[in-house]
XYZ file of C-alpha atoms in Angstrom:
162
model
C 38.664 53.018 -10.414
C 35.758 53.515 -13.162
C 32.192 54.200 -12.084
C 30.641 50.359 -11.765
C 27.158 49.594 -13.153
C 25.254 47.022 -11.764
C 24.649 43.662 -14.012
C 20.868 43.518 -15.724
C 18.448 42.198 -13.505
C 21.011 42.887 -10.652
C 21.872 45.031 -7.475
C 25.591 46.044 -6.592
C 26.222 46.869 -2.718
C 29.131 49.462 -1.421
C 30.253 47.643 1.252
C 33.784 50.156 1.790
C 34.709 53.262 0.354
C 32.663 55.397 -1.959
C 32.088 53.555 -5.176
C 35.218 54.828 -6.850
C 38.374 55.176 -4.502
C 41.428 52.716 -3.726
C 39.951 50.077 -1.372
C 36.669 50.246 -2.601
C 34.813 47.244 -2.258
C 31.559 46.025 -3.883
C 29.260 43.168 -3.690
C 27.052 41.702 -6.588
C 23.522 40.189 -5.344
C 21.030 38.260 -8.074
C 17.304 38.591 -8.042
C 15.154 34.634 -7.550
C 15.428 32.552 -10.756
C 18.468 33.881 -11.767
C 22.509 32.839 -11.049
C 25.618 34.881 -10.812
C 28.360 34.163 -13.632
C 31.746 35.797 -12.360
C 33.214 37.077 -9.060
C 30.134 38.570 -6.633
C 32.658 40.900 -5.308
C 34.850 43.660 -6.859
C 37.935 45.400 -4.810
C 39.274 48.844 -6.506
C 43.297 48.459 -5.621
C 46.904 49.815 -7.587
C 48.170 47.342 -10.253
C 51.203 49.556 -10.805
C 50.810 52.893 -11.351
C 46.963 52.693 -12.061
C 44.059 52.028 -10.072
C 41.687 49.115 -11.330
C 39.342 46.975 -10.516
C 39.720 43.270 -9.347
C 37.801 41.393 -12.422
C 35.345 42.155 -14.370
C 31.743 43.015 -13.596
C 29.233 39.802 -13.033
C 25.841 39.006 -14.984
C 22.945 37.374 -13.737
C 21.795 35.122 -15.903
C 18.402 33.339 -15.550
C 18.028 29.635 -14.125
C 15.014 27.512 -16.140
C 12.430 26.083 -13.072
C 12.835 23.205 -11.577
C 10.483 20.278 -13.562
C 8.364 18.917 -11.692
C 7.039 16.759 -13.785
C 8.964 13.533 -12.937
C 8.269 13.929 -9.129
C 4.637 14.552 -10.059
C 4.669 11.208 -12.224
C 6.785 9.243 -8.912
C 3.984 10.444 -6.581
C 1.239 9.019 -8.876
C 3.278 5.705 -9.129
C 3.323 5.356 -5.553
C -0.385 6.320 -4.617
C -1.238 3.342 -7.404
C 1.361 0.967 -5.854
C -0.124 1.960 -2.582
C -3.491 0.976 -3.734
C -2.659 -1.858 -5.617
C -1.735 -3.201 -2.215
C -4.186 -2.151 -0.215
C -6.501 -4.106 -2.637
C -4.767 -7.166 -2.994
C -3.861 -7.364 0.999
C -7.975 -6.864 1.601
C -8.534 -9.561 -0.990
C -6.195 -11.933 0.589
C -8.135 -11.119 4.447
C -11.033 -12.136 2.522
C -10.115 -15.301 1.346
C -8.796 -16.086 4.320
C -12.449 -14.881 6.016
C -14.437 -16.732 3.788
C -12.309 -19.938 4.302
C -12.417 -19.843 8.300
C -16.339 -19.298 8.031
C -16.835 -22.249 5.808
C -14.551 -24.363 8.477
C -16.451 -23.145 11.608
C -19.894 -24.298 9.383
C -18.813 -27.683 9.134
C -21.114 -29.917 11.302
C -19.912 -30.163 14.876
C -22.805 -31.843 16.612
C -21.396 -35.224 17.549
C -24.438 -36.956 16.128
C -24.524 -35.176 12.666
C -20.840 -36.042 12.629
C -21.710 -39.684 13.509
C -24.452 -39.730 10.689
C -22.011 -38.948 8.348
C -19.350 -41.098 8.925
C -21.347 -44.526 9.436
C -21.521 -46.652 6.342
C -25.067 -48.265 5.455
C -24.027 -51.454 6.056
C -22.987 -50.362 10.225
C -26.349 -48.638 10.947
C -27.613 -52.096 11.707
C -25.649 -52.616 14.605
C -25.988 -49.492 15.972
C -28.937 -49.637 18.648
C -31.719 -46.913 17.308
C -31.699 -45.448 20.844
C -28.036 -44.340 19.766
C -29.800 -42.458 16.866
C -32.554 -41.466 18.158
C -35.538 -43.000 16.746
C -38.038 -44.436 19.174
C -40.240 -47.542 18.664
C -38.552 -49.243 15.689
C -38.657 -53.038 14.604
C -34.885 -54.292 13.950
C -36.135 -57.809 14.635
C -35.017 -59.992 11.400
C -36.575 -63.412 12.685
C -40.429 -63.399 11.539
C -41.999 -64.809 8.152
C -41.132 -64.127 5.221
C -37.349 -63.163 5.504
C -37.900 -61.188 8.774
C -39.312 -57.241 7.788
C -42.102 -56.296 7.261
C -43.110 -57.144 3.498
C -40.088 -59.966 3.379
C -37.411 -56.805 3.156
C -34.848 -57.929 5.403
C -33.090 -55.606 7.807
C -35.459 -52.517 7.170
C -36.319 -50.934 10.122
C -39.627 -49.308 10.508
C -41.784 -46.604 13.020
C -44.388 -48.506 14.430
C -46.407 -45.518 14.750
C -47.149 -44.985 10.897
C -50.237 -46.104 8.629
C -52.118 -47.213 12.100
């Protein structure tokens, strides 16, 4: 068979015989970046009465880089989408916060919630022990339409203006 060049940009490999003979074989490698177009290994046998090789010789030919540029542009998307819901999930636990603390402020002393749920007209019946006032004149019977200065109903500390 014919002396046998390596491609451009390529290594050959005797792997049997010495380059040249009947039963030669050879392997083709490619450096990085690049790709082998055609058979990566070469056998020297008879085709008749002549001695020739089993194709022709490969080429390496050069592979363009990966692009990166969509994965780059998916891992930005997904560190915003990430923080997107990181800030909307610590809005909601706010919300949520802020609503349970204005719940447990609500008045829970029974007498503040007593206050607030008599009527004006029911604090007369309620005795003013109950509320907590001390030495006050309910008494309606008396001159003048029963208070103090004829005002019905008005209860008053006896303790003041003495």
């Amino acid at each position: 068979c014919t002396h046998v060049q390596p491609p451009p940009r390529g290594t050959l490999q005797v792997l049997r015989g010495n380059g040249t003979s009947v039963g030669t074989i050879i392997v083709f490698h490619c450096p990085s970046g690049h790709q082998m177009v055609g058979s990566g290994l070469l056998t020297c046998a008879w085709k008749g009465s002549v001695a020739e090789w089993s194709s022709v010789t490969p080429m390496c030919k050069s592979v363009p880089p990966y692009e990166t540029f969509g994965f780059k542009v998916a891992v930005i998307a997904s560190i915003v989408s990430c923080a997107i819901i990181l800030l909307m999930s610590m809005a909601f636990l706010t919300c949520c916060l802020v609503r349970c603390m204005k719940r447990s402020e609500q008045p829970s002393d029974r007498a503040t919630q007593l206050w607030l749920q008599l009527r004006a007209g029911d604090l007369e019946t309620v005795p003013p022990a109950y509320l907590g006032l001390k030495g006050v004149n309910i008494s309606n019977s008396g001159g003048g339409g029963g208070g103090p200065a004829g005002r019905p109903g008005q209860a008053h500390d006896n303790y003041s203006f003495t």
